[in-house]
GROMACS .gro file of C-alpha atoms in nm:
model
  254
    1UNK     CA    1  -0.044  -2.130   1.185
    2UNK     CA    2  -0.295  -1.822   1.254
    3UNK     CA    3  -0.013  -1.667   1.505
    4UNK     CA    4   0.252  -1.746   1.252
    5UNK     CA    5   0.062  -1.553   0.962
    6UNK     CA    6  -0.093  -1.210   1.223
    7UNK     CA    7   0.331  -1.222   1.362
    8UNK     CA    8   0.456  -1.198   0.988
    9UNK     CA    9   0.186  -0.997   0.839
   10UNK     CA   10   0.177  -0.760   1.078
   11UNK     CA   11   0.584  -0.758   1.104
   12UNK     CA   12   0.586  -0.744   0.746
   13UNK     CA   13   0.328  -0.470   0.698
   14UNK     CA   14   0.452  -0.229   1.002
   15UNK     CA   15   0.814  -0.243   0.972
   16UNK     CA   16   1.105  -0.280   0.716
   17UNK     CA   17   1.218  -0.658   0.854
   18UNK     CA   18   1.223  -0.847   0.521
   19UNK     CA   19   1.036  -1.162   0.659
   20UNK     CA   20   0.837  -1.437   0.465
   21UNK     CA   21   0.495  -1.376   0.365
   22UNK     CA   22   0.209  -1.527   0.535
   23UNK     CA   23   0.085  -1.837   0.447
   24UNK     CA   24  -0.302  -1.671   0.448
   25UNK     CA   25  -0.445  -1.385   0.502
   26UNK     CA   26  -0.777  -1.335   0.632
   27UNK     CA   27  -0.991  -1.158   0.870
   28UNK     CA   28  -0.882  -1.346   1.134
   29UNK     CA   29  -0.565  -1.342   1.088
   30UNK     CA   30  -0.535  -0.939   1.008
   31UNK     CA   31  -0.748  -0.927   1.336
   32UNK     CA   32  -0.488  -1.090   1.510
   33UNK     CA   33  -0.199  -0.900   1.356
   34UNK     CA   34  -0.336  -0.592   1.476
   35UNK     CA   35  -0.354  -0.697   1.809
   36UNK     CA   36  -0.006  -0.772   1.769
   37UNK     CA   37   0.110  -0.472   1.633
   38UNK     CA   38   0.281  -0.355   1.937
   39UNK     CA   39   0.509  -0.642   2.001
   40UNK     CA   40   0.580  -0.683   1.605
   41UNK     CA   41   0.732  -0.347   1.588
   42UNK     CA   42   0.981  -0.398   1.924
   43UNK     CA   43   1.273  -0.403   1.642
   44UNK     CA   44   1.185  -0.001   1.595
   45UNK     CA   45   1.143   0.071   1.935
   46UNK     CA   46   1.461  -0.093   1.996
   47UNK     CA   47   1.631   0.104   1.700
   48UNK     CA   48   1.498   0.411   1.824
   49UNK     CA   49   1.591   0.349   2.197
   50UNK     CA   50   1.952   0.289   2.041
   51UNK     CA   51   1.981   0.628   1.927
   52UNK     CA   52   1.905   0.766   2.197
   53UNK     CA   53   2.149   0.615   2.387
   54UNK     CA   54   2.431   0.649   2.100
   55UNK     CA   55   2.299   1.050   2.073
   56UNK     CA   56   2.392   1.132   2.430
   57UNK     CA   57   2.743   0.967   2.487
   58UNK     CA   58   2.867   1.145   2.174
   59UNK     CA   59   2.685   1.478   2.278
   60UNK     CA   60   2.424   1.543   2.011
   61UNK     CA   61   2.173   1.848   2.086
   62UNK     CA   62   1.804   1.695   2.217
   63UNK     CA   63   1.646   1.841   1.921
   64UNK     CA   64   1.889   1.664   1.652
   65UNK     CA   65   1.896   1.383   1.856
   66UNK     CA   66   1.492   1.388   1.804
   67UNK     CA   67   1.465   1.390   1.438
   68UNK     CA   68   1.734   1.128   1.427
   69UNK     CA   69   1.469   0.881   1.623
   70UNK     CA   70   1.202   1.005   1.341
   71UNK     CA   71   1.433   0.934   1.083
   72UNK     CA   72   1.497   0.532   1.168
   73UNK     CA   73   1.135   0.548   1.239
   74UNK     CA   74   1.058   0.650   0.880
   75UNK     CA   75   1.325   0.418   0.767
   76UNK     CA   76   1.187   0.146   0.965
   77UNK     CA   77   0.841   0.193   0.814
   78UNK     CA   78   0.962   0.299   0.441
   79UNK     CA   79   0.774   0.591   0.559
   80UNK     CA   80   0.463   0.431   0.495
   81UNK     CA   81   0.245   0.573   0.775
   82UNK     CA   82   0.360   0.886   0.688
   83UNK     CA   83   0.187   0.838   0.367
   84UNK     CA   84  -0.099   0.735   0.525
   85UNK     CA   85  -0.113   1.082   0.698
   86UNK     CA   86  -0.083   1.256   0.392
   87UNK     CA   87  -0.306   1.056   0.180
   88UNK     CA   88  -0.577   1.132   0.491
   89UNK     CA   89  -0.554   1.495   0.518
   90UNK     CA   90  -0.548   1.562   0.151
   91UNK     CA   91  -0.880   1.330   0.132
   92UNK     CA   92  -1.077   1.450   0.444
   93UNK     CA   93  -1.004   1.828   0.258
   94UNK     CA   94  -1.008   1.736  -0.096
   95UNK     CA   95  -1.391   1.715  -0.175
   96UNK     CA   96  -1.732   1.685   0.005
   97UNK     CA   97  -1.778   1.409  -0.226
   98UNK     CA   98  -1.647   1.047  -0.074
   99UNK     CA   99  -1.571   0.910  -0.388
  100UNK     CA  100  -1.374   1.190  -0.514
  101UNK     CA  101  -1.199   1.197  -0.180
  102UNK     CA  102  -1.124   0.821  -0.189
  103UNK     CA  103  -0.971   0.855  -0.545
  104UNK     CA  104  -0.727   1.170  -0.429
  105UNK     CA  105  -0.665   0.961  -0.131
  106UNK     CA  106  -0.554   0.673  -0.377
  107UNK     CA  107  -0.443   0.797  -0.682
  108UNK     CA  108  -0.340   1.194  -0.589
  109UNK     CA  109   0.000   1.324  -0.501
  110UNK     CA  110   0.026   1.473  -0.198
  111UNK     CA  111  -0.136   1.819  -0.155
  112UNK     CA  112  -0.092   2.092   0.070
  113UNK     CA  113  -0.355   1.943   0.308
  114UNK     CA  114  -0.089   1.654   0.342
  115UNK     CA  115   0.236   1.860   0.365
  116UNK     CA  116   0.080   2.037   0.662
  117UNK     CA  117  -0.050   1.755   0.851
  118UNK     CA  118   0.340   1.586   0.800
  119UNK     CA  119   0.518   1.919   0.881
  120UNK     CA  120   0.287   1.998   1.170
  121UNK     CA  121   0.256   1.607   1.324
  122UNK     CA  122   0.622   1.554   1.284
  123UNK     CA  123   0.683   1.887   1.453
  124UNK     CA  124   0.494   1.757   1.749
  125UNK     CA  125   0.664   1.443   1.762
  126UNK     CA  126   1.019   1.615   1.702
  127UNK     CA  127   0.937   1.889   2.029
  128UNK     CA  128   0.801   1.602   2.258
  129UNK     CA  129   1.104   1.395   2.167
  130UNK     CA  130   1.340   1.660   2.258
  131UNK     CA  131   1.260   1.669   2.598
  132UNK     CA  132   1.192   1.312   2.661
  133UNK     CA  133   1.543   1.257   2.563
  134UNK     CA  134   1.696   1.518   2.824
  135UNK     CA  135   1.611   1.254   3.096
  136UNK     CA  136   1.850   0.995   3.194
  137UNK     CA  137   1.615   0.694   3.106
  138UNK     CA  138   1.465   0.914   2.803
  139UNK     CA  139   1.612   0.602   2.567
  140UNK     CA  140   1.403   0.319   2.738
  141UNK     CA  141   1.087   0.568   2.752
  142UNK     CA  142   1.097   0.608   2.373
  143UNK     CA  143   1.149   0.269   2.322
  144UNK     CA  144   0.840   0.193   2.475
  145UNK     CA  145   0.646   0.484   2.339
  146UNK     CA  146   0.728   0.393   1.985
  147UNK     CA  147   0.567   0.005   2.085
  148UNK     CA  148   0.248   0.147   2.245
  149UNK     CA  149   0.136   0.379   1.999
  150UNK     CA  150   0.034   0.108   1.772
  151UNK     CA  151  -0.200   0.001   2.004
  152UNK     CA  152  -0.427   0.244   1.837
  153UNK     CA  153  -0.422   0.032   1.569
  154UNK     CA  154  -0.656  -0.269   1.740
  155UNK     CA  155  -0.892   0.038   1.847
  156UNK     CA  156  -0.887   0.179   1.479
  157UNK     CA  157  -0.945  -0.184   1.320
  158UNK     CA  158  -1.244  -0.268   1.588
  159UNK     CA  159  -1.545  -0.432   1.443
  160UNK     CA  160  -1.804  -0.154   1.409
  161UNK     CA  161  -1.596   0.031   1.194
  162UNK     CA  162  -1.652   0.013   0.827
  163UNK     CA  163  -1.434  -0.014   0.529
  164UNK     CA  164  -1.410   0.321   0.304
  165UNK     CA  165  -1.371   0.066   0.001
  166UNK     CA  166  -1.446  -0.288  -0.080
  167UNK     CA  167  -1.083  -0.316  -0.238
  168UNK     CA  168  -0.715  -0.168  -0.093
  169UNK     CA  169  -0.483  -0.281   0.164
  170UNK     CA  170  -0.695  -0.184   0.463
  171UNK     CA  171  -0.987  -0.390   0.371
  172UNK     CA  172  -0.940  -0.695   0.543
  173UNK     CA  173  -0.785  -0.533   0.865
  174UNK     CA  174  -1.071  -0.298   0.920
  175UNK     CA  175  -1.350  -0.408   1.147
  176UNK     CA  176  -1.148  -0.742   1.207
  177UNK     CA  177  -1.089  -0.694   1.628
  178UNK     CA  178  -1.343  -0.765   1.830
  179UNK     CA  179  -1.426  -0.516   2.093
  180UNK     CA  180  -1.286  -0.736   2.407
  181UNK     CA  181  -0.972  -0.745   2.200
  182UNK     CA  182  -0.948  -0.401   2.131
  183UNK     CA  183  -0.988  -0.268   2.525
  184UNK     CA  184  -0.719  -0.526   2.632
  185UNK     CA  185  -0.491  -0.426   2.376
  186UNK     CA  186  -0.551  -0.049   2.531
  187UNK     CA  187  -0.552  -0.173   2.912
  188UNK     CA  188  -0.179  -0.333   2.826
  189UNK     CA  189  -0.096  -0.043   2.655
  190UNK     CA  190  -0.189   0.149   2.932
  191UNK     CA  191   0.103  -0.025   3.155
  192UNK     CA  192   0.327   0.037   2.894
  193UNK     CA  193   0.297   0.411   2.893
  194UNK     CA  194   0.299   0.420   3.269
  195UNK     CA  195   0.640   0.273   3.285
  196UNK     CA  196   0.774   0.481   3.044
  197UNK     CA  197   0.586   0.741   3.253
  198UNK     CA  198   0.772   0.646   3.518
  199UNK     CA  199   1.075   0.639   3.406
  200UNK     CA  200   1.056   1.040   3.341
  201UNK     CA  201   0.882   1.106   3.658
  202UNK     CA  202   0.506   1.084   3.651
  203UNK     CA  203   0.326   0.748   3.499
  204UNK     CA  204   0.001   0.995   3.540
  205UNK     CA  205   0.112   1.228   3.269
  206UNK     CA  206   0.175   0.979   2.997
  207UNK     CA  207  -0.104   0.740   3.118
  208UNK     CA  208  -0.343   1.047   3.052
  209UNK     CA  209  -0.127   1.064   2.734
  210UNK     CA  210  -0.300   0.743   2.587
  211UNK     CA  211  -0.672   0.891   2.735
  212UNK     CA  212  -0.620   1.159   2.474
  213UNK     CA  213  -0.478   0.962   2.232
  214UNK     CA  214  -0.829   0.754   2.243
  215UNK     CA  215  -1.016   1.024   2.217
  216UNK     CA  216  -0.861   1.161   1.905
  217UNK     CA  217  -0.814   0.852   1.758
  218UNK     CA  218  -1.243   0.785   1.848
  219UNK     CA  219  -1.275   1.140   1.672
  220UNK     CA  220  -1.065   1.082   1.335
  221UNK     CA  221  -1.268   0.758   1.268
  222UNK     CA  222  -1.570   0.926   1.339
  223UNK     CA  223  -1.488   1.185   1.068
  224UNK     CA  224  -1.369   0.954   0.841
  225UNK     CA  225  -1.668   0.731   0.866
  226UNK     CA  226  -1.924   1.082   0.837
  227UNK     CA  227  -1.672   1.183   0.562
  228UNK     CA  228  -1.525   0.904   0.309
  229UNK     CA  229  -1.789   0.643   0.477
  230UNK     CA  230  -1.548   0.468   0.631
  231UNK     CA  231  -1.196   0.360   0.710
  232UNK     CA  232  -0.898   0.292   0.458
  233UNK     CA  233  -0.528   0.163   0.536
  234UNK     CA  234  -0.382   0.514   0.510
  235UNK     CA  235  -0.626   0.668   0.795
  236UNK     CA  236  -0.473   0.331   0.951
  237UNK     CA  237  -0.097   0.468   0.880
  238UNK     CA  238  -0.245   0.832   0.994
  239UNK     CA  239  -0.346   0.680   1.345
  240UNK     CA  240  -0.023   0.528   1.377
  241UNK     CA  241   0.120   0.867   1.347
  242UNK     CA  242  -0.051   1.087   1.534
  243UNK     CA  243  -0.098   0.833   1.822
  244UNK     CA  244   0.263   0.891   1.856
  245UNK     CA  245   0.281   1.265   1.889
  246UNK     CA  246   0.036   1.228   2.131
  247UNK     CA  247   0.225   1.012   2.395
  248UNK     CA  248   0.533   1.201   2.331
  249UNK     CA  249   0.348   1.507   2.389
  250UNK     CA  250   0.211   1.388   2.734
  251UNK     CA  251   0.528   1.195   2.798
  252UNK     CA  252   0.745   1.536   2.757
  253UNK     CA  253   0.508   1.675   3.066
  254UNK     CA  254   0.617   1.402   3.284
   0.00000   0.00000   0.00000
C-alpha cells in the first residue's frame, strides 16, 4: 500500500491526472513519492513530446512551438510550480525577517520579485526549447527532459533539510529522502539526460546540464535555509522550475 499512496500522491500533487487520493500520507510515503516524481509525471512528458511532434508536421515556428510545450506544462500542473516560483522570489526579497517572508510567501499576491523570476525562468525555458525542437528527435528529448527535471525534487526533499514551517503542504515531504535515495534518484536521472543528450548530439552537454542543475538547486536551499530557515512546498514548485530551464539550457548546446 506505501507504493500505491507515494504513485497517487505524488501523481496527484505533480500533475493534473484526477486520480484517487491516498489512502495515508506520511513521511514515508511523501519520501517515496518524491523519489517517484519522475516516472509519475511521464503523462506530461508525453503531452509535451506530442506537441512537438504535432508542431513540426503542420509547420509551426520553433519558438511558438516552445511556448506551446510550456503551456500543456502549465496546464498539466494547474500552474502550480509556477506559483511556487513566484511565491519564492517574492519571499527570499520581501523582508530580512523569516517570518514576514514566510507570511508574503503564503498569504501575498505575487510581487514584482515573482513576475521577474516567471518572465525571466520561462524565458529560459522558452529559448532552450526552441532549439531543442529544431532537431529531428527534439520531441523524444523533451519528453525526457520534462521527466528528469523532477529529479531535483528527491535532492530538494533530502533529510538534512529543514522545514520553513511546522504547517503547509511541504511539511511532510521535506527532509523525508534519505541521502542514498536522493543520489540514485540523480545517478538515474543522469542516464536520462544523456539519452536525450544523445539524441541532439552530445550526451556530455546535457549530462553537465544536470551538474549545474545540482549545484543551483544545492545553492537555492542553502539560501532558503540561511533566509526563511528552511524549505516550504513553493521553493519545492520553484526547483521544479528552474531545474527545467537548466537542462533545456544545456540540452540546446548539444
Amino acid at each position: 500500500m506505501t507504493f500505491r499512496d507515494a504513485w497517487l500522491l505524488a501523481t496527484g500533487t505533480l500533475t493534473a491526472v484526477r486520480v484517487p487520493p491516498p489512502g495515508r500520507v506520511d513521511r514515508r510515503v511523501a519520501g517515496l513519492a518524491m523519489l517517484l516524481a519522475p516516472v509519475a509525471v511521464l503523462p506530461l512528458g508525453l503531452a509535451a513530446a506530442v506537441v512537438v511532434l504535432v508542431a513540426g508536421g503542420v509547420g509551426l515556428p520553433p519558438l511558438a512551438t516552445a511556448y506551446a510545450v510550456l503551456l500543456v506544462l502549465a496546464l498539466g500542473t494547474r500552474a502550480f510550480h509556477w506559483d511556487g516560483l513566484a511565491d519564492t522570489a517574492d519571499g527570499l526579497t520581501a523582508s530580512y525577517s523569516p517570518a514576514r517572508s514566510l507570511e508574503v510567501m503564503r498569504t501575498g499576491p505575487v510581487g514584482p520579485a515573482g513576475v521577474v523570476a516567471v518572465v525571466l525562468v520561462s524565458g529560459l525555458q522558452a529559448s532552450g526549447l526552441a532549439a531543442v525542437v529544431r532537431h529531428e528527435q527534439g520531441w523524444w528529448a523533451v519528453g525526457l527532459l520534462v521527466c528528469a527535471a523532477r529529479s531535483a525534487l528527491a535532492l530538494a526533499c533530502v533529510r538534512g533539510v529543514p522545514a520553513a514551517r511546522a504547517d503547509g503542504l511541504g511539511v511532510t515531504h521535506v527532509g523525508s529522502v534519505p541521502v542514498i535515495a536522493a543520489v540514485a534518484s540523480l545517478l538515474v536521472a543522469a542516464v536520462v539526460v544523456g539519452l536525450a543528450g544523445a539524441g541532439l548530439g552530445s550526451a556530455w552537454a546535457t549530462v553537465l546540464g544536470l551538474v549545474a542543475m545540482v549545484a543551483v538547486v544545492l545553492a537555492l536551499l542553502l539560501r532558503c535555509v540561511r533566509r526563511l530557515g528552511g524549505v516550504t512546498g513553493d521553493v519545492l514548485g520553484a526547483v521544479v522550475e528552474v531545474s527545467f530551464a537548466l537542462l533545456v539550457l544545456a540540452a540546446a548546446a548539444a
